[in-house]
CSV table of C-alpha atoms and ligand atoms in Angstrom, one decimal:
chain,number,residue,atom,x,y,z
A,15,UNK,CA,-0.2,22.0,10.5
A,16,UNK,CA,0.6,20.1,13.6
A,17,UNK,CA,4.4,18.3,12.6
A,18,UNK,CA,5.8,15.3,14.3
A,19,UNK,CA,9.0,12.8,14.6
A,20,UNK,CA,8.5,9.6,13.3
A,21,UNK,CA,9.0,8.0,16.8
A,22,UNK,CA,5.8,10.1,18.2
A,23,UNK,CA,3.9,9.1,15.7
A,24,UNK,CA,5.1,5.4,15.9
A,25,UNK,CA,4.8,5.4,19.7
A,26,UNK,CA,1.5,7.0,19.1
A,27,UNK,CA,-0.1,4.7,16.6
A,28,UNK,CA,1.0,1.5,18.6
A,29,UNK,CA,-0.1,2.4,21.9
A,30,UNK,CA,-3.3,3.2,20.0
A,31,UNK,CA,-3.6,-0.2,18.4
A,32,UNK,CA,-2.4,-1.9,21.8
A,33,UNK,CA,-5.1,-0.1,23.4
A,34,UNK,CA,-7.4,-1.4,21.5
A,35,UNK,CA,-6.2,-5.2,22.1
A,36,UNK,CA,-3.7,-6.0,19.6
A,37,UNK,CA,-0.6,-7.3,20.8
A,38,UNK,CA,2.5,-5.5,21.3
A,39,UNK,CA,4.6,-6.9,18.2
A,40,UNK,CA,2.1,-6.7,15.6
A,41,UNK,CA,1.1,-3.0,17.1
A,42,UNK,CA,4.7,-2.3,16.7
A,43,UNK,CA,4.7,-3.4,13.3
A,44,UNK,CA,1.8,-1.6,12.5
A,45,UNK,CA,2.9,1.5,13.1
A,46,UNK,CA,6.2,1.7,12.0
A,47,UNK,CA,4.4,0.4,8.2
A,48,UNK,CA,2.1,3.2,9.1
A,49,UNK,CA,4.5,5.7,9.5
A,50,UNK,CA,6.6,4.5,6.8
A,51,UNK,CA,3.7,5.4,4.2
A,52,UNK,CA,3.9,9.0,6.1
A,53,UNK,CA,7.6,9.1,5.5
A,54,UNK,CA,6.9,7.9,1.5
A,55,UNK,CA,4.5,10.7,0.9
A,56,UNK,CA,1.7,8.1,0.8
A,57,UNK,CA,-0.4,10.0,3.9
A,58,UNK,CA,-3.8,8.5,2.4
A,59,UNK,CA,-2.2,4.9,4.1
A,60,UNK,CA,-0.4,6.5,7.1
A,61,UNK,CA,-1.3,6.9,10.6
A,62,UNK,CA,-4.5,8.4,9.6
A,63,UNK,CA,-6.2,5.0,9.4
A,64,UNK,CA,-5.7,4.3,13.2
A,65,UNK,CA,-9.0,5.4,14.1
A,66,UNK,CA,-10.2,3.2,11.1
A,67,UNK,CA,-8.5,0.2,12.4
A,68,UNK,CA,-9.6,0.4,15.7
A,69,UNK,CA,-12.9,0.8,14.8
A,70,UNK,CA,-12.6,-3.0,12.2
A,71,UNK,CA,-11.1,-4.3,15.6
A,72,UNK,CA,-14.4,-3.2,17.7
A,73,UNK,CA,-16.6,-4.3,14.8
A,74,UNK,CA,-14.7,-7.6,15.2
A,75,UNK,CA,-13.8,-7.1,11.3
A,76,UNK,CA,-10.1,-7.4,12.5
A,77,UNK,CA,-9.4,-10.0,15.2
A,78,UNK,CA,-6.2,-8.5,17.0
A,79,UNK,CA,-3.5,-11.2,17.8
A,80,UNK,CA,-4.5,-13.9,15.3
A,81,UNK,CA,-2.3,-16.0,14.6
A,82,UNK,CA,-0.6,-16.4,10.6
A,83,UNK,CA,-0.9,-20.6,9.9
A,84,UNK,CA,0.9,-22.3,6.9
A,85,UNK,CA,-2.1,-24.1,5.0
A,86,UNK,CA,0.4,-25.4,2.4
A,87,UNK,CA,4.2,-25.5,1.6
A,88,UNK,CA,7.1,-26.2,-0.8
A,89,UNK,CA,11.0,-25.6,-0.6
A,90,UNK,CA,9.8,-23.2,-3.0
A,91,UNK,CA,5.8,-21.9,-2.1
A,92,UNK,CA,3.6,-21.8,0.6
A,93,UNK,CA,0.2,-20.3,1.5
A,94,UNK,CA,-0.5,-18.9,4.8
A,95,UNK,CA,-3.8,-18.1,6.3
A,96,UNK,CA,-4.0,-15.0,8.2
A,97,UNK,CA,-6.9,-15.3,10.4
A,98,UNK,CA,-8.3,-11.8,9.5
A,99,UNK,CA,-6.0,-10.5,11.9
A,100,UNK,CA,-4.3,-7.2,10.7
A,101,UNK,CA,-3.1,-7.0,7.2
A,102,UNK,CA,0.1,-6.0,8.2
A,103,UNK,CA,1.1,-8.7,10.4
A,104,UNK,CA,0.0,-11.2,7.3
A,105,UNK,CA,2.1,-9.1,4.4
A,106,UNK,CA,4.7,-9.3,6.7
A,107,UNK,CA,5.2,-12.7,7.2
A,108,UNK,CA,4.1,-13.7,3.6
A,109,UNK,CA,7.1,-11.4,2.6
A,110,UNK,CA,9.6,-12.5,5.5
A,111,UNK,CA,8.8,-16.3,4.4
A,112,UNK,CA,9.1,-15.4,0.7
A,113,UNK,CA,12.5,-14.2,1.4
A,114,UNK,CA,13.5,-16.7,3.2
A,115,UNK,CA,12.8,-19.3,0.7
A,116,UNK,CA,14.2,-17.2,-2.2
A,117,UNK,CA,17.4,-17.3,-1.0
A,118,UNK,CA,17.3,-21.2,-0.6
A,119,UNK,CA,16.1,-21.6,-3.9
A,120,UNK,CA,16.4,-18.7,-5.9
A,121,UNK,CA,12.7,-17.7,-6.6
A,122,UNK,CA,9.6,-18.1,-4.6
A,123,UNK,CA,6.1,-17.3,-4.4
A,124,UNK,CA,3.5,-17.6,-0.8
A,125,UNK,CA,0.3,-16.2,-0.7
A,126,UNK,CA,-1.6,-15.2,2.3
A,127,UNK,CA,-5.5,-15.2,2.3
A,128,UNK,CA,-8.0,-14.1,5.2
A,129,UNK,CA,-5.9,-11.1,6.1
A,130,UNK,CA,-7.1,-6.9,6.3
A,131,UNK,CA,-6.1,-4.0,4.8
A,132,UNK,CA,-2.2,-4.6,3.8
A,133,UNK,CA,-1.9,-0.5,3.8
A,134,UNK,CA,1.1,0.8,1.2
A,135,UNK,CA,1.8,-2.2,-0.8
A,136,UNK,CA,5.3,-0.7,-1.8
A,137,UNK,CA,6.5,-1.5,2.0
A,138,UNK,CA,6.6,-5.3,0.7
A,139,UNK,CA,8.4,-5.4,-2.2
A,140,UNK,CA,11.2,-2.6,-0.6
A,141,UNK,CA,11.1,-5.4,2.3
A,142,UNK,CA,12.1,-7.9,-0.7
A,143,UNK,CA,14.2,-5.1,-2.8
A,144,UNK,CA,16.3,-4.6,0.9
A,145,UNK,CA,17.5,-8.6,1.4
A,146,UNK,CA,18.8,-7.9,-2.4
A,147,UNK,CA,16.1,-10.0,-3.9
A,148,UNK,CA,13.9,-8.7,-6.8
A,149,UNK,CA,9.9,-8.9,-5.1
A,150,UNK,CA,6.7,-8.9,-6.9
A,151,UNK,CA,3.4,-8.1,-4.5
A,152,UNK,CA,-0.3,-8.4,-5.7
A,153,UNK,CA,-3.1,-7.3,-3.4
A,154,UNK,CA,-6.8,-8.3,-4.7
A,155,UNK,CA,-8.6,-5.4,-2.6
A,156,UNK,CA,-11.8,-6.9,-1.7
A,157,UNK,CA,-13.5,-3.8,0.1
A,158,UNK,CA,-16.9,-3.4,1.6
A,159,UNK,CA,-18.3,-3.2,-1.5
A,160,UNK,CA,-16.6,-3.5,-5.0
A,161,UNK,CA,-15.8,-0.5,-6.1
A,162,UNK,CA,-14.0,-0.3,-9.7
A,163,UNK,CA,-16.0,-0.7,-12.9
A,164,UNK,CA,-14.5,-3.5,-16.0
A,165,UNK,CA,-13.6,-1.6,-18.7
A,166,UNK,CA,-16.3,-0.8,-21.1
A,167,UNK,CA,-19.0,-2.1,-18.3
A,168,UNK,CA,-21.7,0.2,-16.6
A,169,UNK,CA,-21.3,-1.8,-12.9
A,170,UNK,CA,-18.8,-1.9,-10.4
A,171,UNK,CA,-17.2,-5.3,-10.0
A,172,UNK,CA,-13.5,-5.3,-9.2
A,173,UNK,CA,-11.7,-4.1,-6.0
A,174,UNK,CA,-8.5,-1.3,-6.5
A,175,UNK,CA,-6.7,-4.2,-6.8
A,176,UNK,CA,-3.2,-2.8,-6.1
A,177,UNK,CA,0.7,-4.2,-7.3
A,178,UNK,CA,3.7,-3.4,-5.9
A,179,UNK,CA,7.6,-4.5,-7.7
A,180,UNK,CA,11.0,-3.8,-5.8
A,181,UNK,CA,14.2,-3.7,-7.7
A,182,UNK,CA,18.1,-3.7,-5.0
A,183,UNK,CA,19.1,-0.4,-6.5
A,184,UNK,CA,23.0,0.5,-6.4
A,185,UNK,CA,22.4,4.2,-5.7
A,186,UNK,CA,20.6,3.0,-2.4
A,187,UNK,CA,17.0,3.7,-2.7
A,188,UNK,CA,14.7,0.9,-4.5
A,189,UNK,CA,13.2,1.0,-8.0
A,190,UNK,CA,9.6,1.1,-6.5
A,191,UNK,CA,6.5,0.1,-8.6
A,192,UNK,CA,3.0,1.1,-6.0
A,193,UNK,CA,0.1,1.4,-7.3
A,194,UNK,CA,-3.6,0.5,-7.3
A,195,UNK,CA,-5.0,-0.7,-11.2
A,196,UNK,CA,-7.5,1.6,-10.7
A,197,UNK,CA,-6.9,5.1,-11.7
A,198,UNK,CA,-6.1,5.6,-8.1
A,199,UNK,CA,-6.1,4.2,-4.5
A,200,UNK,CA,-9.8,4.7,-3.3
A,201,UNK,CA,-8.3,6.4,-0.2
A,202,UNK,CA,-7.4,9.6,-2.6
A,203,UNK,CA,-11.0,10.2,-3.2
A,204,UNK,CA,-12.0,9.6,0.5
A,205,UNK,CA,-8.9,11.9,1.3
A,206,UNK,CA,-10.4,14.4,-1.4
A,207,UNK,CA,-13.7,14.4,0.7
A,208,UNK,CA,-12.3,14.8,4.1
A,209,UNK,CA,-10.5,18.2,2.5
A,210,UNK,CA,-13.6,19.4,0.8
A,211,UNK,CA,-12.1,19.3,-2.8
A,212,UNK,CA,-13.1,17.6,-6.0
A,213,UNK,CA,-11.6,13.9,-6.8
A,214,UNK,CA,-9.3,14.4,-10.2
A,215,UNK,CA,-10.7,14.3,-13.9
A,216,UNK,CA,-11.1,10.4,-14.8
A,217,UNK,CA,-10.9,8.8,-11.6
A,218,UNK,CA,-14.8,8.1,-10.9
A,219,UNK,CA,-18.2,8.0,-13.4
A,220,UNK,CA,-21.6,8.0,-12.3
A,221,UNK,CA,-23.3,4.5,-12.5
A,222,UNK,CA,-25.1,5.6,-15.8
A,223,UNK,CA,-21.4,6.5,-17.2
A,224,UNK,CA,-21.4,10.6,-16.7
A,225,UNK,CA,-18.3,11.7,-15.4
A,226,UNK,CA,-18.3,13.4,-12.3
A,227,UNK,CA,-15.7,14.9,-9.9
A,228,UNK,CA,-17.8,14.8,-6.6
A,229,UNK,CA,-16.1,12.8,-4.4
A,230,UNK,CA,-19.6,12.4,-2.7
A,231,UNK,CA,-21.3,10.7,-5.5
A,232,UNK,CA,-18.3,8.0,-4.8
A,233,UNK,CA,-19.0,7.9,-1.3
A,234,UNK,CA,-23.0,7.0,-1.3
A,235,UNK,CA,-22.5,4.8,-4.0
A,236,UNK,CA,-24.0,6.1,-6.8
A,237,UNK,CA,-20.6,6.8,-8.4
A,238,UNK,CA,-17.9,4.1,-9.5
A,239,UNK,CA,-14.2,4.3,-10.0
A,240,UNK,CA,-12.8,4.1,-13.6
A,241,UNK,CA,-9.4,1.6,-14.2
A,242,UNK,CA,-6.0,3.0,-14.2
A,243,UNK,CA,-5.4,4.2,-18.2
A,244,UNK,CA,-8.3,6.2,-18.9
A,245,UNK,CA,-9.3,5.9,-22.4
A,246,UNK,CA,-6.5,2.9,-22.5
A,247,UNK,CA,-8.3,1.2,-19.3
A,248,UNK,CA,-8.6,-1.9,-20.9
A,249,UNK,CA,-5.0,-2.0,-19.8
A,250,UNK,CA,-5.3,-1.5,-16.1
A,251,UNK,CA,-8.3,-3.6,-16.1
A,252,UNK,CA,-6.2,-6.7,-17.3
A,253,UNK,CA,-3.9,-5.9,-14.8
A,254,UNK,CA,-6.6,-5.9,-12.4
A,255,UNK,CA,-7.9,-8.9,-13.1
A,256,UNK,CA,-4.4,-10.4,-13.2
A,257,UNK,CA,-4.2,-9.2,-9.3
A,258,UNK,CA,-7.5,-11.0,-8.5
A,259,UNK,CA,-6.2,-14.4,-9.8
A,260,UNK,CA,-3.0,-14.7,-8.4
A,261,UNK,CA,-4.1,-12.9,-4.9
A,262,UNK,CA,-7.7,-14.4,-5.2
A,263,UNK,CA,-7.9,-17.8,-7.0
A,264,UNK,CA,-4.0,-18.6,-5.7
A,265,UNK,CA,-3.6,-17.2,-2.6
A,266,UNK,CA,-7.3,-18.3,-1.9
A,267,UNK,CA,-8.6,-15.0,-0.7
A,268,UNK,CA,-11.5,-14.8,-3.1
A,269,UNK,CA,-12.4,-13.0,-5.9
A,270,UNK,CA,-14.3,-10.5,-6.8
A,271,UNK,CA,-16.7,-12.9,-7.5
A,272,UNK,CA,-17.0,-13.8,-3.9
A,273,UNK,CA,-16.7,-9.8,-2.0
A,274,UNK,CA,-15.8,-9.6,1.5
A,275,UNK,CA,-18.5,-8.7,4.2
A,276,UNK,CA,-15.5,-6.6,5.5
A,277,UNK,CA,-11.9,-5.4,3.8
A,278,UNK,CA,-10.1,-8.6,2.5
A,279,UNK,CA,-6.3,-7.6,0.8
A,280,UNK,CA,-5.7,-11.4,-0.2
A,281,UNK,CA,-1.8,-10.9,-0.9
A,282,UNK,CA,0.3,-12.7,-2.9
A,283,UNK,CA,4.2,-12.1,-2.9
A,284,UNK,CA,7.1,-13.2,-6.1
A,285,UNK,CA,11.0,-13.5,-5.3
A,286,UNK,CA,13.9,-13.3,-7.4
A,287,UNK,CA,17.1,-13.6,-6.9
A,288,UNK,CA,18.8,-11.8,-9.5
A,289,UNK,CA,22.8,-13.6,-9.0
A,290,UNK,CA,20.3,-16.4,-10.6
A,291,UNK,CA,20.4,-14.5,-13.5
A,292,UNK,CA,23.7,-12.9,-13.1
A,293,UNK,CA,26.5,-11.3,-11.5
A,294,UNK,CA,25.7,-9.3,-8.8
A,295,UNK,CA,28.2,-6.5,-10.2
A,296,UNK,CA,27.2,-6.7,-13.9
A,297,UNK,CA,23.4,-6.4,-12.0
A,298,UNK,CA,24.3,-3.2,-10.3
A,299,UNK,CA,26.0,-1.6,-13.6
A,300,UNK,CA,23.0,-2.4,-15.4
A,301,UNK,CA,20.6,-1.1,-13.1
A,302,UNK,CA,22.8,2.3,-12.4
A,303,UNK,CA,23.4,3.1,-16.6
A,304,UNK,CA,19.8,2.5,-17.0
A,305,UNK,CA,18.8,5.0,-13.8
A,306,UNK,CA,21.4,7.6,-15.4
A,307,UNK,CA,19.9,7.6,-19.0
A,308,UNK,CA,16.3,7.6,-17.6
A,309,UNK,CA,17.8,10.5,-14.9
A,310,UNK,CA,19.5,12.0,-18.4
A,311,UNK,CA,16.0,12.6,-21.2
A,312,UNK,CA,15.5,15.8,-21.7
A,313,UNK,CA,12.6,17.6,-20.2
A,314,UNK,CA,10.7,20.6,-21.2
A,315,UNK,CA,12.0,24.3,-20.2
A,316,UNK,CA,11.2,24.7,-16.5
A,317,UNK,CA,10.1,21.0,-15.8
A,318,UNK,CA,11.7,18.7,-13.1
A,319,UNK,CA,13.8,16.4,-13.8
A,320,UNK,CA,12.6,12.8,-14.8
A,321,UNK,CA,12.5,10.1,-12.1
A,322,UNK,CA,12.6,6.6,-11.5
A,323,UNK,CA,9.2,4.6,-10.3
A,324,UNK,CA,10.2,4.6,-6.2
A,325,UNK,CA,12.2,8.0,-6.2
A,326,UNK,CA,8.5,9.9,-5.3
A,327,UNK,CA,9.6,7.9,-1.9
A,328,UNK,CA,12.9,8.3,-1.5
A,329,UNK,CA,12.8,11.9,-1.8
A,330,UNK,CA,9.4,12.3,0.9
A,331,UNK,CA,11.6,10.1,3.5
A,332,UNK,CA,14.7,12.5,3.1
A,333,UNK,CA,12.3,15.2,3.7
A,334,UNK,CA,10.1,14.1,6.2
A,335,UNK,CA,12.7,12.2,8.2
A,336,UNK,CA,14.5,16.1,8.2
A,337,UNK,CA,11.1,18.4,8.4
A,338,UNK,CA,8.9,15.9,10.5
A,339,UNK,CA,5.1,14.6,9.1
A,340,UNK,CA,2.8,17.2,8.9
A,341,UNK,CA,-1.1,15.9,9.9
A,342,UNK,CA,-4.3,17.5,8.1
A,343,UNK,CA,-5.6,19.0,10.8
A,344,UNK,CA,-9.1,16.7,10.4
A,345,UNK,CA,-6.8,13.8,10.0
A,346,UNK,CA,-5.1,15.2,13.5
A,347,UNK,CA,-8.8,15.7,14.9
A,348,UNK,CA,-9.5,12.1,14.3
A,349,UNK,CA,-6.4,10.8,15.6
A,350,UNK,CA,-6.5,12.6,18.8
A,351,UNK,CA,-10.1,11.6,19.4
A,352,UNK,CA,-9.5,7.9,18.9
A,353,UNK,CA,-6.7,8.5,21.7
A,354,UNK,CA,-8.4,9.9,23.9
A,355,UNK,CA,-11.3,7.3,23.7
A,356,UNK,CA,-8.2,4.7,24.3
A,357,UNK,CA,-6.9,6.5,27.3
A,358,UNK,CA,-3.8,7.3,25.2
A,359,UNK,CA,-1.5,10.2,25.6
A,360,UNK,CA,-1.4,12.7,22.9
A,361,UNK,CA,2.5,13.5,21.8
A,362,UNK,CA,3.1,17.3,21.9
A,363,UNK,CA,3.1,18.7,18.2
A,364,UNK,CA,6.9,20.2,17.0
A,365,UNK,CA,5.3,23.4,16.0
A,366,UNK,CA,3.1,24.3,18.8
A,367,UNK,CA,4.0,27.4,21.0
B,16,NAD,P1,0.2,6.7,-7.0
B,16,NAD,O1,-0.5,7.3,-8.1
B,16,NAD,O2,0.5,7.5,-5.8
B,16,NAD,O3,1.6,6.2,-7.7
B,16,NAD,C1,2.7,5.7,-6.9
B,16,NAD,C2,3.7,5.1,-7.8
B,16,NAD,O4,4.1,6.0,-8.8
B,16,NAD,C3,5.0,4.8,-7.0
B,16,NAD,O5,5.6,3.6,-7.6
B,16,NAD,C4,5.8,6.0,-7.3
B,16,NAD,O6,7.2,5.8,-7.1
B,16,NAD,C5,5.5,6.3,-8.7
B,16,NAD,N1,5.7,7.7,-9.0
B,16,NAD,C6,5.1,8.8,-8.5
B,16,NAD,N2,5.5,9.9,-9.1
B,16,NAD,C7,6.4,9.5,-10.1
B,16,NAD,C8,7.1,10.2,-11.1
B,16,NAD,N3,7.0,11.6,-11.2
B,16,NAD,N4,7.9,9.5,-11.9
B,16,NAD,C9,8.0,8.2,-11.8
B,16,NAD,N5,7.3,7.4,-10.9
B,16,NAD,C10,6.5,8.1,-10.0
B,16,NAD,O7,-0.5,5.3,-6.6
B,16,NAD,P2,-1.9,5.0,-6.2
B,16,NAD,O8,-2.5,4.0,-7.2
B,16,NAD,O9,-2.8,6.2,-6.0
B,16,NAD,O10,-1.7,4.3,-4.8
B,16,NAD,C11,-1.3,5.0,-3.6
B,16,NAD,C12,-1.1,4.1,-2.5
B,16,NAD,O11,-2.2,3.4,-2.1
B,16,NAD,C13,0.0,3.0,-2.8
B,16,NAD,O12,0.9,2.9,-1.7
B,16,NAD,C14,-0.8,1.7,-2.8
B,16,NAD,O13,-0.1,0.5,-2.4
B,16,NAD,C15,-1.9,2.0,-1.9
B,16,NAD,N6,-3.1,1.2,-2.1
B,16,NAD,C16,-3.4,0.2,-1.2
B,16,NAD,C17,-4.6,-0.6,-1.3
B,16,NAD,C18,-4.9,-1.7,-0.3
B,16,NAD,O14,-6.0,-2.2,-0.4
B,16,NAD,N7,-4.0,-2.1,0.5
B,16,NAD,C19,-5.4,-0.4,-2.5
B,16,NAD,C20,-5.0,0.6,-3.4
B,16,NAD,C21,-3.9,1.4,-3.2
């Protein structure tokens, strides 16, 4: 498979989004969230959504270069309107301001509305785990068209509705919660098409309830996704639900209630400082006995070792940042096509002769 440095694929993916009218800091910024879900092992959110993106820009579903407003603040909250510019930019600066305010008052919470697709959640809450704080990051995923039934209902009527926690870890890399509260990110079964494979057992029914595999069936809607926990789903549909009101009825991005014509991620961002709590050493020796006995349960004959939520990451970037991100050849395909179109130079793949 064609294998590249981060940088190529960073200087790829912004001159790609520049192209395509969006100013240079936010194309920057793009990219380099891009490639960071590359480097995390989350390839369904990586530079593979380019095309994607500049195809919302062109359908004037993302306005490039809109601007991120405060709407209303607080020494201790705010809410930010992003213009339904680029997701990223919006996460960004919910997150950034978030931080900010944390560490004048402790703990903070801004929510950004009118913003699209945020990509990996987890890049927030590491933002927030990396100025030492403690960040909590709810996305209500208002796609075009909802796509996750209630649990024990026969309709589709919540987005994937993804959360995200960060936790300053002593051994270096964060405790990393990323996840969609549906059995998984609706990318995974668009990815599972694009590869010609079936979705996984659990993650989609048929609109009359039969389970199927076919990620098709998803795709012309006459399939639905089930909510994380499978027979438990009442579970991940409370935390769903949880996601739409903070991101949707407090940020102000709308609920489920009111879908988007287009993507809406109406985010909605938590900080804590822990020295509110306590000491920032009796923090780290709690945090590094608690990773050790996790590390420490004994597994079955021939099974890995256990790990911590956010070591799935830690371990792709050491990889990756050493071996380079391999591209799906399709996803490559699509990627070099959108290029093109843009009058883009295409970087020269490690591995070719
Ligand atoms: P997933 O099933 O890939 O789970 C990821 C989480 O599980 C991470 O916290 C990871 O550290 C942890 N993990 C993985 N293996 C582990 C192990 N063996 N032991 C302990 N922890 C482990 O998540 P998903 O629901 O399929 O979501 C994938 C991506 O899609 C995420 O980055 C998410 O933010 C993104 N997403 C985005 C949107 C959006 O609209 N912006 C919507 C849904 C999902």
């Amino acid at each position: 498979m064609p294998t590249f440095t981060p940088d190529q694929l960073r200087s790829l993916a912004s001159q790609c989004l520049q192209a395509a009218a969006v100013p240079e800091e936010d194309a920057v910024l793009t990219a380099r969230l891009l490639v960071e879900a590359n480097l995390t092992g989350h390839d369904t959110h990586g530079v593979r959504q380019v095309p994607r993106y500049v195809e919302l820009i062109r359908d004037e579903a993302i306005v490039p270069g809109a601007p991120v407003t405060v709407l209303r603040e607080t020494p201790t909250t705010a809410v930010l309107d992003g213009h339904h510019g680029l997701g990223f930019v919006g996460a960004t600066r919910a997150t950034e301001l978030a931080i900010a305010k944390c560490r004048e008052t402790r703990l903070s919470a801004v929510g950004v509305r009118n913003l699209n697709h945020v990509g990996r959640v987890g890049a927030y809450p590491e933002m927030v785990a990396a100025a030492g704080l403690v960040g909590l990051v709810y996305v209500n995923a208002q796609a075009r068209g909802i796509l996750v039934k209630p649990h024990g209902g026969l309709a589709p009527r919540m987005g994937t509705n993804p959360m995200g926690a960060g936790f300053p870890n002593p051994k270096g890399w964060p405790i990393l919660l990323d996840f969609a509260t549906s059995a998984v990110a609706g990318n995974k079964i668009r990815q599972a098409h694009t590869r010609g494979q079936p979705t996984g057992e659990g993650w989609i029914v048929r609109k009359d309830g039969t389970p199927t595999t076919n990620p098709e069936d998803f795709l012309e809607g006459l399939a639905m996704m089930l909510p994380l926990g499978g027979a438990q789903g009442h579970k991940g549909y409370a935390l769903s639900v949880m996601v739409d009101l903070l991101s949707g009825v407090l940020a102000g991005a709308g609920t489920a209630l009111a879908p988007a014509k287009d993507l809406n991620n109406g985010t909605f961002v938590i900080c804590i400082d822990p020295e509110a709590f306590v000491e920032r050493a009796r923090y780290d020796r709690d945090v590094e006995a608690l990773v050790d006995y996790l590390h420490a349960t004994p597994t079955a004959p021939g099974d890995p070792p256990v790990m911590l939520p956010g070591e799935y990451e830690a371990k792709h970037r050491a990889a990756r940042l050493e071996a380079g991100i391999e591209l799906e050849p399709t996803v490559w395909q699509d990627l070099s096509a959108c290029a093109r179109q843009l009058g883009v130079a295409l970087p020269q793949p490690r591995d070719a002769s």
